[in-house]
Coordinates of C-alpha atoms in Angstrom, one line a residue:
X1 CA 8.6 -1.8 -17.0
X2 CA 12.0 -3.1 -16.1
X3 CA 11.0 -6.7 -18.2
X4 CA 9.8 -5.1 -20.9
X5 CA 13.4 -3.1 -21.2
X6 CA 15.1 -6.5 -20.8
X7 CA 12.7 -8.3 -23.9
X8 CA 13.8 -5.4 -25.7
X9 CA 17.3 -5.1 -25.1
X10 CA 17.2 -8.9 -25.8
X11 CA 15.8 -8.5 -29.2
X12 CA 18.4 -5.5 -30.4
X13 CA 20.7 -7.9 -29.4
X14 CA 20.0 -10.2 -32.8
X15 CA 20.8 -13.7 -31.8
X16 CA 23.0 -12.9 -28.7
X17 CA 22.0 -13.0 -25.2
X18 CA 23.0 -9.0 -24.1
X19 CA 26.7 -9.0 -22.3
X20 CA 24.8 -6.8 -19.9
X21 CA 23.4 -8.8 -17.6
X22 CA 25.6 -12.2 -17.8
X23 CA 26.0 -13.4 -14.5
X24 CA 23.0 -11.4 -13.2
X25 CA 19.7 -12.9 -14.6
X26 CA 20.3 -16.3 -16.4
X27 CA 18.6 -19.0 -14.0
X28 CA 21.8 -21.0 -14.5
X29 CA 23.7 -18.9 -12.0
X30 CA 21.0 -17.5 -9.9
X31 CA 19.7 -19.0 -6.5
X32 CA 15.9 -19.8 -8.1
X33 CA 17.1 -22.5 -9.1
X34 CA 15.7 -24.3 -6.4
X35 CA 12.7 -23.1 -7.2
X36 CA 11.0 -24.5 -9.9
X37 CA 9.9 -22.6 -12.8
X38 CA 6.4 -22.7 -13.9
X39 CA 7.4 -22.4 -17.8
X40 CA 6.7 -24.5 -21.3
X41 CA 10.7 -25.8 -20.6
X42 CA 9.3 -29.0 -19.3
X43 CA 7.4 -30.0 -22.2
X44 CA 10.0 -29.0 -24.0
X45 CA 12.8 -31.2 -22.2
X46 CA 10.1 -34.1 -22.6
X47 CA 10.1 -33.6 -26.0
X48 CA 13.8 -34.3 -26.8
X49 CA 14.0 -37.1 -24.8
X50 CA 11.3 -38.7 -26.6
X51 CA 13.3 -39.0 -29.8
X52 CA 15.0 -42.2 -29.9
X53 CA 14.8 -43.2 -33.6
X54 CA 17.7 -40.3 -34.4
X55 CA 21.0 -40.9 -34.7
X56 CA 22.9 -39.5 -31.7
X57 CA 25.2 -37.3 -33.6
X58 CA 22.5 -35.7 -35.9
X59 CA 20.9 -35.0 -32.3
X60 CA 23.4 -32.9 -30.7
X61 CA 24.0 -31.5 -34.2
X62 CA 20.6 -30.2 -34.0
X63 CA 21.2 -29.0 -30.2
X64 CA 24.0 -27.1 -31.0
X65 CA 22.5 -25.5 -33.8
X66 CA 19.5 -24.6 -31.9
X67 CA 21.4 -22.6 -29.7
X68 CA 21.8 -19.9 -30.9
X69 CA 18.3 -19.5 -31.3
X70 CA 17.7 -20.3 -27.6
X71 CA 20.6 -17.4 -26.6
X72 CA 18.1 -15.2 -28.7
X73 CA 15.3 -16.1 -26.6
X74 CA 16.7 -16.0 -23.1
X75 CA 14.3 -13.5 -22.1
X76 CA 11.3 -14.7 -23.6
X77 CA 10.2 -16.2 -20.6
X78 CA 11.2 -13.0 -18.1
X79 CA 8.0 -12.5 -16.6
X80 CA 7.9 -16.1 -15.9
X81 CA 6.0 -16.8 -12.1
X82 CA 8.0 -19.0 -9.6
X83 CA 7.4 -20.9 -6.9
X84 CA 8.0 -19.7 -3.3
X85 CA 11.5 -20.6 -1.4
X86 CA 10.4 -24.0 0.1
X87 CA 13.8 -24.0 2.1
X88 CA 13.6 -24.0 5.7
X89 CA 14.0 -20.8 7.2
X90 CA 16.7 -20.5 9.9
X91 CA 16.2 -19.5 13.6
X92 CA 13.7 -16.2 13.8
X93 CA 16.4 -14.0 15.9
X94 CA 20.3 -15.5 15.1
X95 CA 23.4 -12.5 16.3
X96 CA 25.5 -14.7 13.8
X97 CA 22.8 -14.4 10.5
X98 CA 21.5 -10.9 11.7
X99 CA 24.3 -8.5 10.7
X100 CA 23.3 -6.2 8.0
X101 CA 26.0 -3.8 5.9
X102 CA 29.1 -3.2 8.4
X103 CA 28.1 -4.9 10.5
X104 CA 25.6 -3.3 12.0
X105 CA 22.5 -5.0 13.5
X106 CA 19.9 -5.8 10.8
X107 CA 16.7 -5.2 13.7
X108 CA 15.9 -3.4 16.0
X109 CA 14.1 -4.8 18.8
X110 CA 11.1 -2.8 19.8
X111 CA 7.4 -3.1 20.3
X112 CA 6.1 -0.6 18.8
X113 CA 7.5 2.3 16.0
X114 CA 7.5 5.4 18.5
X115 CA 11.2 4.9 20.9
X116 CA 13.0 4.6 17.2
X117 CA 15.5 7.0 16.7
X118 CA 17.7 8.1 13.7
X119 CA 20.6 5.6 14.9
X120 CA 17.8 2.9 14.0
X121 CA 17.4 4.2 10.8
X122 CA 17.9 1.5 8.2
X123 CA 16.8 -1.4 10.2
X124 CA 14.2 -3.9 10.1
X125 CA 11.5 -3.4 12.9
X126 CA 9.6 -7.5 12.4
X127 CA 6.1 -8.3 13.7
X128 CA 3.9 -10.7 13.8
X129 CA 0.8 -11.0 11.5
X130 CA -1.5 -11.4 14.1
X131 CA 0.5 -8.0 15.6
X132 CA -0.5 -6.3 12.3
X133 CA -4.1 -7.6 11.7
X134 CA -4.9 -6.3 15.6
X135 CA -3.3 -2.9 14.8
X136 CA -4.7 -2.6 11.6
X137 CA -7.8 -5.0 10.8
X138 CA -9.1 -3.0 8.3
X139 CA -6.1 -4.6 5.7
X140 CA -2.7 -4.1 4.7
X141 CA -1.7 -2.3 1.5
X142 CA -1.3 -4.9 -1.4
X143 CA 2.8 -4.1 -1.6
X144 CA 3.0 -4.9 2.1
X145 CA 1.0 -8.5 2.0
X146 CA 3.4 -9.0 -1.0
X147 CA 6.4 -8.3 1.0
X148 CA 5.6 -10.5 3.8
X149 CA 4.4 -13.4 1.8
X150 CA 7.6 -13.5 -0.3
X151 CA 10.2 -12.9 2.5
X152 CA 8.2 -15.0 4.4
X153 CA 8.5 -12.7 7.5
X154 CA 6.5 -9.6 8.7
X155 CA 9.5 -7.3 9.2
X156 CA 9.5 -3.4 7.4
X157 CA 12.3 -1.1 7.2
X158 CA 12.6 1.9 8.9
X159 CA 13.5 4.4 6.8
X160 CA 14.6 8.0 7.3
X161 CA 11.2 9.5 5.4
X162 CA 9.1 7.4 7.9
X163 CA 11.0 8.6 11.1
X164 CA 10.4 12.3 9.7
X165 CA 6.3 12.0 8.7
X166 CA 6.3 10.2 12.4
X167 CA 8.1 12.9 14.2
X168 CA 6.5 15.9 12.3
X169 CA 2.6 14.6 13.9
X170 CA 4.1 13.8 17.0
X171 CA 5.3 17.7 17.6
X172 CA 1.8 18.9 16.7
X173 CA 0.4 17.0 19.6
X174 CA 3.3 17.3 22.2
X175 CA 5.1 20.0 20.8
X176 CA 8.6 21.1 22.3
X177 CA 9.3 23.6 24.1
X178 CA 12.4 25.4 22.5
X179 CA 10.6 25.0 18.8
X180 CA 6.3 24.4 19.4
X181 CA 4.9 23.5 16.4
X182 CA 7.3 25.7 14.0
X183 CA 7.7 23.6 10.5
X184 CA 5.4 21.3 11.2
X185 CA 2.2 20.7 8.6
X186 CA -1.1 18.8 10.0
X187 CA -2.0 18.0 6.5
X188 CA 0.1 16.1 3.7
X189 CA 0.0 14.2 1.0
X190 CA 2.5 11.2 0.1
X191 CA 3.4 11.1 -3.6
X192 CA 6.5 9.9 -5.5
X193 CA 7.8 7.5 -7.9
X194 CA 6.7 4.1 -8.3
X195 CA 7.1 1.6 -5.9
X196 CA 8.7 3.9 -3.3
X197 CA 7.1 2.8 -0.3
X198 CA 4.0 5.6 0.1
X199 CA 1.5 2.9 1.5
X200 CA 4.0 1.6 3.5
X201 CA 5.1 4.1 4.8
X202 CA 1.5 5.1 5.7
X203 CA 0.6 2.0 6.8
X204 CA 3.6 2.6 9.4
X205 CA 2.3 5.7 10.2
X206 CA -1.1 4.3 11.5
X207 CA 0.3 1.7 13.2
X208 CA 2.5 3.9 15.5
X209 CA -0.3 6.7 15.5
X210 CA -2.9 3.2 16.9
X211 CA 0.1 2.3 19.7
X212 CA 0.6 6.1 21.1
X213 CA -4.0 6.0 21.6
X214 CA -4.7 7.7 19.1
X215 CA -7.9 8.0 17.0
X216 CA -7.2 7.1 13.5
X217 CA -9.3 6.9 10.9
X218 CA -7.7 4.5 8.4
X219 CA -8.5 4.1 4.6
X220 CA -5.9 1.5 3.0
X221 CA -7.7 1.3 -0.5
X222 CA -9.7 4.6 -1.1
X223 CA -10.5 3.3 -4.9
X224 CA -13.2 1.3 -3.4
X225 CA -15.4 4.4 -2.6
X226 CA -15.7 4.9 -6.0
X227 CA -16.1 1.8 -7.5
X228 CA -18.4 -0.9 -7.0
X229 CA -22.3 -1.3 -5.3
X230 CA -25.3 0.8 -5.7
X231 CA -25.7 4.6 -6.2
X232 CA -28.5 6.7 -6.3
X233 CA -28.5 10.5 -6.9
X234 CA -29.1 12.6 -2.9
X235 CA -32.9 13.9 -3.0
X236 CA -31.1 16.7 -0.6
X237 CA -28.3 18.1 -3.1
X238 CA -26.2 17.3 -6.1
X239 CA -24.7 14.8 -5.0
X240 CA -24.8 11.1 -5.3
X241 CA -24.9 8.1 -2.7
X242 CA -23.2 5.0 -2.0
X243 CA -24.7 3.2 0.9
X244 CA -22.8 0.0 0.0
X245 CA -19.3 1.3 0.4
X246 CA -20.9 3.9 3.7
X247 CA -22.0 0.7 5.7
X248 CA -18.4 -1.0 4.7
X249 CA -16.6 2.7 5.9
X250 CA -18.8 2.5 9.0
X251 CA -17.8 -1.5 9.5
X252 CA -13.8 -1.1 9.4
X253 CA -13.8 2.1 11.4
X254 CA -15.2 0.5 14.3
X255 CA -12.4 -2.8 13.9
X256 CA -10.2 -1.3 16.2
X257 CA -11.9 1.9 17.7
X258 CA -14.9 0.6 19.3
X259 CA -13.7 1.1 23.1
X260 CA -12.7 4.7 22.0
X261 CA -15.8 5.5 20.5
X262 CA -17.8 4.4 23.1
X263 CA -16.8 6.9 25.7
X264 CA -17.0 9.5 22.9
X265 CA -19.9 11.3 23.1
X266 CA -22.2 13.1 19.9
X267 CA -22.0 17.0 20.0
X268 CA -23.8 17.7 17.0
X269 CA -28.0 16.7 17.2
X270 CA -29.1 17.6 13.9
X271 CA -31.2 15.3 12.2
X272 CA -29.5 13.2 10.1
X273 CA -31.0 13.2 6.3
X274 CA -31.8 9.5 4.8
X275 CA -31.4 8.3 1.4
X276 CA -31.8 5.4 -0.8
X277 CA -31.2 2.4 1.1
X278 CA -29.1 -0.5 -1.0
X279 CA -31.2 -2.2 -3.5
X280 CA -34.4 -1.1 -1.6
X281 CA -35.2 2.4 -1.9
X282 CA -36.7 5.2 -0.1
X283 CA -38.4 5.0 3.0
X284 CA -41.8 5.9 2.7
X285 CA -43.0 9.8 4.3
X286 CA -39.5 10.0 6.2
X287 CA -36.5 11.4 4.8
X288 CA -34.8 12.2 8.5
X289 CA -34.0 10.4 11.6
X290 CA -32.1 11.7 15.0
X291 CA -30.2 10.5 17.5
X292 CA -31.2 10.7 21.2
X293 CA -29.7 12.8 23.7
X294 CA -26.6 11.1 25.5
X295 CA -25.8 9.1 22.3
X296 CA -22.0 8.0 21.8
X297 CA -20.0 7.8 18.3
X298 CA -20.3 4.2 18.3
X299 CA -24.3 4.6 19.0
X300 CA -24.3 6.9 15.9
X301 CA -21.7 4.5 13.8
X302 CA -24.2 1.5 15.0
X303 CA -27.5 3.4 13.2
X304 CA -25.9 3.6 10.0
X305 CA -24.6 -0.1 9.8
X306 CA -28.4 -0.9 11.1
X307 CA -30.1 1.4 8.8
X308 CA -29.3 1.4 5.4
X309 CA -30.9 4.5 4.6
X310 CA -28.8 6.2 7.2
X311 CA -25.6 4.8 6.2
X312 CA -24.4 7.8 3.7
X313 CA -25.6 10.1 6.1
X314 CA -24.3 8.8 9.4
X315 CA -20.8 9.3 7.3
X316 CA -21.0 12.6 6.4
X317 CA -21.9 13.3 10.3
X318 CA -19.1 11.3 11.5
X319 CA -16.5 13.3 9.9
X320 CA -18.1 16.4 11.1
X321 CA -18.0 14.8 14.9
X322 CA -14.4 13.3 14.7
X323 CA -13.3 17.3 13.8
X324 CA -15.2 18.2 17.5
X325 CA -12.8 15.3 19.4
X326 CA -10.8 17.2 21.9
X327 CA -9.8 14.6 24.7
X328 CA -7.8 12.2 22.1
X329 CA -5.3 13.1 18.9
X330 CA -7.5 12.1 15.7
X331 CA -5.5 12.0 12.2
X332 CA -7.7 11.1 9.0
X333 CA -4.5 8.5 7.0
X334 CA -5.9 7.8 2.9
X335 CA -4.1 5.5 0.9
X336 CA -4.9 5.8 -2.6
X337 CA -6.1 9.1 -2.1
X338 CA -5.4 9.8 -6.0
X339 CA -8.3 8.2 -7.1
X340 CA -10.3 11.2 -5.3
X341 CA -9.4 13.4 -8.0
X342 CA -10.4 11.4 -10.7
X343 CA -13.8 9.8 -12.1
X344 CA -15.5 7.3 -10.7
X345 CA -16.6 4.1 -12.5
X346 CA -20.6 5.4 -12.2
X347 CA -22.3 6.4 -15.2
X348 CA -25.7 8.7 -14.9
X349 CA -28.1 8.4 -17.4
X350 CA -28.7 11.7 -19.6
X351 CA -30.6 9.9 -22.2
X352 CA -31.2 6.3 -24.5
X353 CA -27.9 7.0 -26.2
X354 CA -25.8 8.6 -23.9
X355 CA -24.6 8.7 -20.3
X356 CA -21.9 11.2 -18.1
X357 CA -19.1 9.7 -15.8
X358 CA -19.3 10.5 -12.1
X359 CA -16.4 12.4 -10.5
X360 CA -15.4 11.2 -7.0
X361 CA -16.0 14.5 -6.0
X362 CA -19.8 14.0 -6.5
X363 CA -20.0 11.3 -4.4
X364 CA -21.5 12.4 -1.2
X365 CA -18.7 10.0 0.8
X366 CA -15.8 11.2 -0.9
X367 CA -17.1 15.1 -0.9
X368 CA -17.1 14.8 3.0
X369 CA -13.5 13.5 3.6
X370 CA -11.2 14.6 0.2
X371 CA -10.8 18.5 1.7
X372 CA -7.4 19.4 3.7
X373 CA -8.9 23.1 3.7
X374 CA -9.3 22.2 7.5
X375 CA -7.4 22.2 10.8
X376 CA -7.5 18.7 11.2
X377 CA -4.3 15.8 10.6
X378 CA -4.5 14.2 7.4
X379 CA -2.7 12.5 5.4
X380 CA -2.8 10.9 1.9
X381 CA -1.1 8.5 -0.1
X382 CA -0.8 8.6 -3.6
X383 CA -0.8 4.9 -5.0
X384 CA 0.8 4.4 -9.2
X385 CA -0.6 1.1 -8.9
X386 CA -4.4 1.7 -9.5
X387 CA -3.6 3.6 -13.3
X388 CA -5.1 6.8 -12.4
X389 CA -3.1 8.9 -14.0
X390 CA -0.6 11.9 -13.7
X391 CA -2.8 14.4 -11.4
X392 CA -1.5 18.4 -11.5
X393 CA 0.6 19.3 -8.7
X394 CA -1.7 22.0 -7.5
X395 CA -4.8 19.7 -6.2
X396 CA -8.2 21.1 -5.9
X397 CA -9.2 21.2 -1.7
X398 CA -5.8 20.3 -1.1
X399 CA -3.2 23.0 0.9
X400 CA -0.2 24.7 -1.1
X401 CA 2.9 23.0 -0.3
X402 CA 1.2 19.7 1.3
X403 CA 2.8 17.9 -0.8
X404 CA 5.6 15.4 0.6
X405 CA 7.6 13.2 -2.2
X406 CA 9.0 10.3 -0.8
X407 CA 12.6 9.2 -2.8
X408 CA 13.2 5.4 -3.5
X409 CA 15.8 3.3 -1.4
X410 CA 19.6 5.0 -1.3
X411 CA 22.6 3.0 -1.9
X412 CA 22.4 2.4 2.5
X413 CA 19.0 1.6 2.2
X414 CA 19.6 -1.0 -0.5
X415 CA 22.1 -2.7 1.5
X416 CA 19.9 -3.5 4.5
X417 CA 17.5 -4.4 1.8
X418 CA 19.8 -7.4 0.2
X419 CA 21.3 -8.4 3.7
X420 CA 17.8 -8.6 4.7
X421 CA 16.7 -10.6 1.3
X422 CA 20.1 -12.6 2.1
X423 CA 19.2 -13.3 5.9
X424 CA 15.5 -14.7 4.4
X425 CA 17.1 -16.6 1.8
X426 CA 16.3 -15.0 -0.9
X427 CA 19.6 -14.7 -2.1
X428 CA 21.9 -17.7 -1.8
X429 CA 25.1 -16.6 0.6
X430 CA 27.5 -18.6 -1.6
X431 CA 26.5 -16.0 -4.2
X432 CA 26.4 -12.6 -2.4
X433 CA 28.9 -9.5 -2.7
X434 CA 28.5 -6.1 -2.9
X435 CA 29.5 -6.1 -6.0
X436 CA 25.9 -7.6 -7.0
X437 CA 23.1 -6.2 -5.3
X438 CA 25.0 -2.8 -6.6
X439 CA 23.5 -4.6 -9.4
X440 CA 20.4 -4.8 -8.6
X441 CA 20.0 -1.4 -7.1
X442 CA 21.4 0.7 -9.9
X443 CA 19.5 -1.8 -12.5
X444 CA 16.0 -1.2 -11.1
X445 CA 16.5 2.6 -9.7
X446 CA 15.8 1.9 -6.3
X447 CA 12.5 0.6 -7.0
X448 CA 11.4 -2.0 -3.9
X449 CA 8.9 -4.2 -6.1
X450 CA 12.0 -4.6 -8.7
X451 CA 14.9 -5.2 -6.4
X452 CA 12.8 -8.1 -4.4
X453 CA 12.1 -9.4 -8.0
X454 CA 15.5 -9.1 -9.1
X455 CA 17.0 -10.5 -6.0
X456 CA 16.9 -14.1 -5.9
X457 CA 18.5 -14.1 -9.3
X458 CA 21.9 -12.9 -7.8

């Protein structure tokens, strides 16, 4: 959005660079210039050095009249990719490079999210990657992998929003005495503008949730139950199967809970209805399996990864035992929980000519965990990023007043940002003021994906 506003503005200018952005975003001034650009330029550069037969001064003639041109095409090449810094990064922990705005300290030193505090608000809490994988193997959100791999450092900021989602779950299990559980909500969903941190701040969330022992059932990209594999309409209702994306729900889930699940025992011995297996069909004079007496979660999770048939099924009854888990806290976190409300990318078949899209809510996976209409935690993030669309603000299944909008960074939070961007070197010191990244902030809104774009060109 932001590049196509600066092609534009660029073009209304009529042969002028725009005054706006001068010292801002010309690679002349900026600190990419160590980093080489991969554009046409070079060919370009090769090509005016090649001509030798012109006479000097009818060359720069034609450089100078060319120009103007060029000043009227200084942003045709704005969503140009560049290189990574290749500069050496300086020492992981330094007191003299890790001051952020006032000099306050940029990190805060801490093993875990849960003993932050509002006075560590707006600081950087940094991990490792392998830290991250183990807390959360089944993947990080796409924004966060981005973040790491250009900062080239697996730190997040601790913002205010995240302190508040943290500290709302953590009075419904241990509530206080003077206030219980009074303004609390043990369902929410995360939505807000672009780019303002919802899977990240989810992500947190888990991650702090995994440390305290919970039981958390994590889904970081949610548009994968509805897209992708094999799906057969359920013999048993209306609704229709995925057993590709059930044995891949049933895989992740056990990534990090397999102690916990195996001292979980099944309360619920109904038999557990089978389907179409993937790519092989029904089985033949059975349509129902149980589990024996003194089974665990993880011996029920382990018969739909084994079974095929099973897989949808096992599922459903999974989310059905999780809300029966008394001796540990259990929160259901969805990242891109919006594309539950939309269609699906399955087609049935009405006739030769013509087919019907498949809702999400007709799948039998997404049926059994969209609801909040229940008394367990959940929580869902809305993600812009996979197009679905504007969604009412009254959801179907979802509470009134669950809602939770999450603003983009403040003028405080955009300042640890750029010190932070500055400490990484992604912004060249020589080149750094206030005066600047209050550039970059008011320029892109707040919005994290544009400021870290927008940085390096300070």
């Amino acid at each position: 959005m932001l590049r196509s506003v600066l092609r534009s503005s660029s073009a209304a200018a009529g042969g002028r660079a725009s005054s706006l952005f001068p010292d801002l975003l010309f690679p002349a001034a900026s600190s990419r210039a160590y980093a080489k650009a991969k554009t046409k330029a070079k060919t370009k550069t090769k090509t005016k050095t090649t001509t030798k037969g012109k006479n000097a001064r009818s060359v720069s003639a034609d450089e100078s009249a060319a120009r103007p041109d060029d000043a009227s095409h200084a942003f045709d090449d704005i969503d140009v990719e560049f290189e990574r810094p290749t500069d050496p990064l300086p020492p992981s922990y330094d007191p003299a490079l890790d001051v952020g705005p006032g000099g306050r300290p940029l990190f805060a030193f801490t093993k875990s999210f849960a003993p932050l505090t509002r006075k560590e608000a707006c600081s950087y809490v940094d991990f490792s990657l392998e830290e991250w994988n183990a807390m959360l193997p089944e993947g990080l959100p796409p924004g966060v992998t981005k973040e790491f791999e250009e900062t080239r450092r697996c730190a997040v900021m601790v913002r205010q929003s995240f302190l508040d989602l943290r500290d709302n779950f953590r009075r419904i299990v241990d509530p206080p005495i003077h206030t219980g559980t009074k303004n609390s909500k043990k369902q929410i969903v995360l939505d807000g503008p672009v780019s303002c941190g919802k899977s990240t701040t989810l992500a947190m969330l888990v991650h702090w949730a995994r440390s305290e022992g919970w039981l958390v059932f994590y889904v970081p990209k949610g548009k994968e139950w509805t897209h992708g594999g094999f799906f057969y309409k359920n013999l048993h209702n209306e609704f229709w199967d995925t057993p590709v994306q059930a044995e891949t729900i049933l895989q992740n889930f056990l990534k990090f809970n397999k102690d916990r699940l195996q001292q979980l025992p099944c309360q619920i011995f109904d038999p557990i209805l089978l389907g179409e297996g993937a790519g092989v069909g029904l089985m033949k004079n059975v349509d129902s399996m149980a589990m024996p007496e003194g089974s665990t979660l993880y011996d029920l999770i382990q018969t739909g990864i084994t079974h095929t048939h099973a897989a949808v099924g096992v599922v459903v009854r999974l989310r059905k035992e999780l809300s029966l888990v008394t001796d540990v806290p259990v929160l259901f976190a969805i990242d891109q929980y919006n594309n539950w409300f939309t269609f699906s990318e399955y087609h049935e078949l009405l006739t030769w000519q013509s087919t019907r899209q498949i809702h999400a809510r007709e799948l039998t996976t997404v049926n059994a965990y969209r609801s909040m209409m229940h008394d367990d935690m959940m929580v869902g993030a809305f993600s812009h990023s996979t197009a679905v669309g504007k969604l009412r603000e009254q959801l179907p299944d979802v509470p009134l007043g669950a809602r939770l909008m999450l603003p983009r960074y403040t003028l405080d939070e955009a300042a640890t940002v750029c010190h932070y961007y500055l400490r990484q070197r992604l912004i060249r010191r020589d080149n750094f003021s206030d005066e600047k990244w209050k550039k970059i902030y008011y320029l892109s809104n707040g919005n994290g994906s544009e400021m870290r774009w927008l940085a390096p060109f300070i």
